[in-house]
Amino acid sequence: MSETVKFNSCGETCVGVLTRPKGAKGDVPLVIMAGGWCYTKEIVMPHYAESFHELGCATLRFDYRNFGESTGKPRQHIDPWGQIEDYRNALSFVETLKGVRKDKIGVWGISYSGGHVLVVAAIDPRPAFAISTIPVVDGFQTMRRCHGETRFALLNKLIMDDRRNRQKGEPGGMMPMSSLKPFDELSSWPFPHVYTGFEGIKKNEAPRHEHRNTIESVELLMNYKVSPFCQRIVETPVMMTLAAGDNITSADLEAEAFNAILNPNKTFASVQGVD
């Protein structure tokens, strides 16, 4: 039911898994799925993909450039606009596939990619729908809240020191995605339960996951804001789901982005009881 596929994205090769629903006949809808911060296609997404398969949809789960099985350097470098381009190039790829309804290709994202799919829905007329799950929608405010004012100042110093080193021709530095000791070392997402959660996933499901990213990735995150693009979503149907009281991707920022979507054909779900 599944096969490995590859497609070009800005000169690099993105590797994905194409899965068709069991017993499918004729052309079927397809959902393009990519992950969040430091995700590979094995993390979380197979569980979400199964739900789409049960509905009779095919899925394409892919690794961004610089991650997992895909090519691209520097490794573990997260450029949100490059990842948005990967989504759009995935759209162009699946348009060429047989057995896919070209008018029923949607995009799904979680965490960072939950924001990406909103941007894709705003700038690309092709998606039939966008599903945004616990999206990161405002990088500056999210980092400021997650780190707190004192640690945020230290994070900015780290970013500026890295920028100075890159200007000298030195390679950019790396930092942990999260840490068990967030007050002793700077990390992108300073929550111990994020570390333990991803370590379990890496051990059991996603051996290609690397729990680190370039320092520049955080600098790029701080210039990322989705709400202005949401005002351009006029025709594409959107569903947004968030975890009630989420203090990492910030539920109030997510609600603000949802309210900026102009298309009345939109659905919002705040899920209770999610840790």
Short mmCIF file of C-alpha atoms in Angstrom, two decimals:
data_model
loop_
_atom_site.label_atom_id
_atom_site.label_comp_id
_atom_site.label_asym_id
_atom_site.label_seq_id
_atom_site.Cartn_x
_atom_site.Cartn_y
_atom_site.Cartn_z
CA MET A 1 0.00 0.00 0.00
CA SER A 2 3.00 2.29 0.54
CA GLU A 3 5.95 3.20 -1.65
CA THR A 4 8.95 5.47 -1.35
CA VAL A 5 8.86 8.43 -3.72
CA LYS A 6 11.21 11.29 -4.48
CA PHE A 7 10.64 14.74 -5.91
CA ASN A 8 12.72 17.78 -6.73
CA SER A 9 12.50 20.87 -4.55
CA CYS A 10 14.72 23.77 -5.54
CA GLY A 11 17.49 21.45 -6.72
CA GLU A 12 17.39 19.10 -3.73
CA THR A 13 15.61 15.75 -3.44
CA CYS A 14 12.76 15.36 -0.98
CA VAL A 15 11.98 11.77 0.00
CA GLY A 16 8.47 10.75 0.98
CA VAL A 17 6.13 7.84 1.55
CA LEU A 18 3.08 7.62 -0.71
CA THR A 19 0.26 5.50 0.72
CA ARG A 20 -2.98 4.67 -1.03
CA PRO A 21 -6.05 3.58 0.96
CA LYS A 22 -6.73 -0.13 1.07
CA GLY A 23 -9.11 -1.29 -1.63
CA ALA A 24 -9.14 2.09 -3.39
CA LYS A 25 -10.55 2.12 -6.90
CA GLY A 26 -10.27 5.02 -9.29
CA ASP A 27 -8.96 8.45 -8.39
CA VAL A 28 -8.85 9.31 -4.68
CA PRO A 29 -8.22 12.50 -2.67
CA LEU A 30 -4.70 12.98 -1.33
CA VAL A 31 -3.33 14.75 1.74
CA ILE A 32 0.23 16.14 1.76
CA MET A 33 1.78 15.87 5.23
CA ALA A 34 5.04 17.17 6.67
CA GLY A 35 6.24 17.61 10.23
CA GLY A 36 7.20 20.34 12.66
CA TRP A 37 10.45 21.39 14.29
CA CYS A 38 13.14 18.72 13.65
CA TYR A 39 10.49 16.20 12.60
CA THR A 40 11.11 13.41 10.13
CA LYS A 41 8.28 11.73 8.28
CA GLU A 42 8.22 8.88 10.81
CA ILE A 43 7.36 11.14 13.76
CA VAL A 44 3.66 11.35 14.65
CA MET A 45 2.49 11.47 11.05
CA PRO A 46 1.87 7.75 10.43
CA HIS A 47 -0.77 7.87 13.17
CA TYR A 48 -2.48 10.86 11.61
CA ALA A 49 -2.14 9.38 8.14
CA GLU A 50 -4.03 6.26 9.16
CA SER A 51 -7.11 8.36 9.87
CA PHE A 52 -7.04 9.75 6.35
CA HIS A 53 -6.59 6.27 4.87
CA GLU A 54 -9.71 5.14 6.73
CA LEU A 55 -11.59 7.99 5.05
CA GLY A 56 -10.45 6.80 1.62
CA CYS A 57 -7.69 9.38 1.14
CA ALA A 58 -4.15 8.75 -0.03
CA THR A 59 -1.31 10.48 1.79
CA LEU A 60 2.15 11.77 0.94
CA ARG A 61 4.37 12.11 4.01
CA PHE A 62 7.72 13.69 3.18
CA ASP A 63 10.94 14.94 4.74
CA TYR A 64 11.91 18.54 4.13
CA ARG A 65 15.25 19.38 2.60
CA ASN A 66 18.06 19.03 5.19
CA PHE A 67 16.12 16.41 7.17
CA GLY A 68 15.66 12.65 7.34
CA GLU A 69 16.22 10.90 4.04
CA SER A 70 16.06 14.09 1.96
CA THR A 71 19.18 15.83 0.65
CA GLY A 72 20.34 19.32 1.50
CA LYS A 73 22.85 21.08 3.74
CA PRO A 74 23.38 22.23 6.36
CA ARG A 75 21.66 19.32 8.04
CA GLN A 76 19.07 20.15 10.67
CA HIS A 77 18.66 23.67 9.27
CA ILE A 78 15.08 24.92 9.43
CA ASP A 79 14.18 27.62 6.95
CA PRO A 80 10.40 28.10 7.16
CA TRP A 81 10.13 29.64 3.71
CA GLY A 82 12.19 26.83 2.23
CA GLN A 83 9.86 24.33 3.90
CA ILE A 84 6.84 26.17 2.50
CA GLU A 85 8.46 25.82 -0.93
CA ASP A 86 8.84 22.09 -0.27
CA TYR A 87 5.08 21.86 0.35
CA ARG A 88 4.36 23.68 -2.90
CA ASN A 89 6.78 21.46 -4.82
CA ALA A 90 5.09 18.44 -3.26
CA LEU A 91 1.82 19.79 -4.67
CA SER A 92 3.35 19.99 -8.11
CA PHE A 93 4.65 16.44 -7.77
CA VAL A 94 1.38 14.82 -6.70
CA GLU A 95 -0.41 16.58 -9.55
CA THR A 96 1.55 14.26 -11.86
CA LEU A 97 0.49 11.04 -10.11
CA LYS A 98 -2.06 8.67 -11.53
CA GLY A 99 -4.98 7.68 -9.32
CA VAL A 100 -5.20 11.07 -7.58
CA ARG A 101 -8.08 13.52 -7.79
CA LYS A 102 -6.37 16.72 -8.82
CA ASP A 103 -9.22 18.82 -7.39
CA LYS A 104 -8.99 17.09 -3.99
CA ILE A 105 -5.37 17.57 -2.91
CA GLY A 106 -5.11 19.03 0.58
CA VAL A 107 -2.32 20.01 2.97
CA TRP A 108 -1.92 19.03 6.62
CA GLY A 109 0.63 20.28 9.13
CA ILE A 110 1.48 20.07 12.81
CA SER A 111 3.36 22.54 15.03
CA TYR A 112 5.68 24.56 12.73
CA SER A 113 4.12 23.01 9.63
CA GLY A 114 0.70 23.82 11.07
CA GLY A 115 1.66 27.41 10.34
CA HIS A 116 3.21 26.51 6.99
CA VAL A 117 -0.02 25.04 5.60
CA LEU A 118 -1.85 28.27 6.40
CA VAL A 119 0.73 30.19 4.38
CA VAL A 120 0.47 27.66 1.55
CA ALA A 121 -3.32 28.04 1.55
CA ALA A 122 -2.86 31.81 1.33
CA ILE A 123 -0.32 31.97 -1.51
CA ASP A 124 -1.14 28.88 -3.57
CA PRO A 125 -4.61 28.39 -5.14
CA ARG A 126 -4.27 24.62 -5.54
CA PRO A 127 -4.95 23.11 -2.08
CA ALA A 128 -8.52 21.86 -1.73
CA PHE A 129 -8.23 22.36 2.04
CA ALA A 130 -5.73 23.01 4.83
CA ILE A 131 -5.67 21.31 8.24
CA SER A 132 -3.55 23.11 10.82
CA THR A 133 -2.75 21.24 14.05
CA ILE A 134 -1.32 23.11 17.09
CA PRO A 135 0.35 25.60 14.73
CA VAL A 136 3.28 27.87 15.48
CA VAL A 137 1.99 31.19 14.14
CA ASP A 138 4.20 33.93 15.64
CA GLY A 139 7.83 33.01 16.14
CA PHE A 140 8.93 36.13 18.03
CA GLN A 141 6.16 36.05 20.61
CA THR A 142 6.40 32.27 20.93
CA MET A 143 10.13 32.34 21.68
CA ARG A 144 9.75 35.28 24.05
CA ARG A 145 7.05 33.48 26.02
CA CYS A 146 8.75 30.08 26.03
CA HIS A 147 12.10 31.41 27.23
CA GLY A 148 11.01 34.25 29.52
CA GLU A 149 12.58 37.69 29.42
CA THR A 150 15.94 36.80 31.00
CA ARG A 151 16.53 33.65 28.96
CA PHE A 152 15.19 35.39 25.84
CA ALA A 153 17.98 37.98 26.16
CA LEU A 154 20.53 35.16 26.36
CA LEU A 155 18.96 33.51 23.33
CA ASN A 156 19.28 36.73 21.34
CA LYS A 157 22.93 37.02 22.33
CA LEU A 158 23.56 33.46 21.14
CA ILE A 159 21.87 34.26 17.81
CA MET A 160 23.88 37.46 17.29
CA ASP A 161 27.16 35.74 18.17
CA ASP A 162 26.34 33.03 15.64
CA ARG A 163 25.52 35.66 13.01
CA ARG A 164 28.90 37.34 13.58
CA ASN A 165 30.68 34.00 13.22
CA ARG A 166 28.87 33.20 9.98
CA GLN A 167 29.83 36.60 8.58
CA LYS A 168 33.48 35.68 9.20
CA GLY A 169 32.98 32.58 7.07
CA GLU A 170 32.72 30.16 9.97
CA PRO A 171 30.03 27.45 9.90
CA GLY A 172 26.86 28.21 11.81
CA GLY A 173 26.49 26.71 15.26
CA MET A 174 24.08 24.08 16.52
CA MET A 175 21.87 24.00 19.60
CA PRO A 176 19.59 21.40 21.22
CA MET A 177 15.96 21.27 20.19
CA SER A 178 15.06 20.88 23.87
CA SER A 179 16.83 19.99 27.09
CA LEU A 180 16.34 18.19 30.38
CA LYS A 181 18.15 21.14 32.02
CA PRO A 182 16.68 24.21 30.28
CA PHE A 183 18.14 26.64 32.83
CA ASP A 184 21.65 25.27 32.38
CA GLU A 185 21.76 25.19 28.57
CA LEU A 186 19.90 27.14 25.91
CA SER A 187 17.63 25.12 23.67
CA SER A 188 15.07 26.03 21.03
CA TRP A 189 12.10 24.69 23.01
CA PRO A 190 13.11 24.74 26.71
CA PHE A 191 10.72 22.11 28.06
CA PRO A 192 12.02 18.85 29.60
CA HIS A 193 8.86 16.95 28.65
CA VAL A 194 9.49 17.82 25.00
CA TYR A 195 12.90 16.15 25.30
CA THR A 196 11.58 12.99 26.97
CA GLY A 197 8.68 12.78 24.53
CA PHE A 198 10.87 12.96 21.46
CA GLU A 199 13.46 10.60 22.91
CA GLY A 200 10.74 7.98 23.27
CA ILE A 201 9.58 8.55 19.70
CA LYS A 202 13.17 8.36 18.41
CA LYS A 203 13.76 5.08 20.25
CA ASN A 204 10.54 3.41 19.16
CA GLU A 205 9.55 4.92 15.82
CA ALA A 206 11.86 7.51 14.29
CA PRO A 207 15.56 6.58 14.47
CA ARG A 208 16.46 9.33 11.98
CA HIS A 209 15.31 12.07 14.35
CA GLU A 210 18.13 14.35 15.52
CA HIS A 211 17.25 16.46 18.54
CA ARG A 212 19.17 19.54 17.44
CA ASN A 213 18.98 22.38 14.95
CA THR A 214 21.09 25.22 13.66
CA ILE A 215 21.10 28.38 15.76
CA GLU A 216 20.13 30.27 12.62
CA SER A 217 16.91 28.24 12.52
CA VAL A 218 15.74 30.06 15.66
CA GLU A 219 16.69 33.41 14.14
CA LEU A 220 14.52 32.59 11.12
CA LEU A 221 11.69 31.50 13.41
CA MET A 222 11.72 34.91 15.09
CA ASN A 223 10.87 36.54 11.75
CA TYR A 224 7.95 34.18 11.09
CA LYS A 225 4.36 35.35 11.50
CA VAL A 226 1.34 33.70 9.89
CA SER A 227 -1.58 36.06 10.63
CA PRO A 228 -0.93 38.49 7.74
CA PHE A 229 -1.18 35.54 5.34
CA CYS A 230 -4.37 34.31 6.98
CA GLN A 231 -6.06 37.46 5.73
CA ARG A 232 -5.45 36.16 2.20
CA ILE A 233 -7.28 32.86 2.80
CA VAL A 234 -10.59 33.69 1.17
CA GLU A 235 -11.64 30.52 -0.65
CA THR A 236 -9.67 27.56 0.76
CA PRO A 237 -11.50 25.69 3.58
CA VAL A 238 -9.48 25.49 6.80
CA MET A 239 -9.61 23.42 9.97
CA MET A 240 -7.48 24.41 12.96
CA THR A 241 -7.11 22.22 16.05
CA LEU A 242 -5.28 23.22 19.19
CA ALA A 243 -4.73 21.92 22.70
CA ALA A 244 -6.67 23.91 25.28
CA GLY A 245 -4.27 25.92 27.44
CA ASP A 246 -1.25 25.13 25.28
CA ASN A 247 1.66 27.16 26.64
CA ILE A 248 4.20 26.11 24.00
CA THR A 249 2.63 27.10 20.68
CA SER A 250 0.27 29.42 22.62
CA ALA A 251 -3.45 28.84 22.19
CA ASP A 252 -4.31 32.56 22.15
CA LEU A 253 -1.91 33.26 19.28
CA GLU A 254 -3.41 30.34 17.36
CA ALA A 255 -6.93 31.66 17.93
CA GLU A 256 -5.82 35.09 16.72
CA ALA A 257 -4.49 33.59 13.48
CA PHE A 258 -7.70 31.59 12.99
CA ASN A 259 -9.81 34.72 13.42
CA ALA A 260 -7.75 36.45 10.72
CA ILE A 261 -8.85 33.88 8.11
CA LEU A 262 -11.45 35.59 5.92
CA ASN A 263 -13.04 32.46 4.49
CA PRO A 264 -16.18 31.68 6.57
CA ASN A 265 -15.75 28.01 5.61
CA LYS A 266 -13.46 27.30 8.54
CA THR A 267 -13.56 25.07 11.60
CA PHE A 268 -11.90 25.57 14.99
CA ALA A 269 -11.51 22.86 17.62
CA SER A 270 -9.93 23.32 21.05
CA VAL A 271 -9.23 19.85 22.42
CA GLN A 272 -9.47 19.44 26.19
CA GLY A 273 -7.37 17.14 28.32
CA VAL A 274 -4.23 17.11 26.18
CA ASP A 275 -0.98 17.15 28.16
#
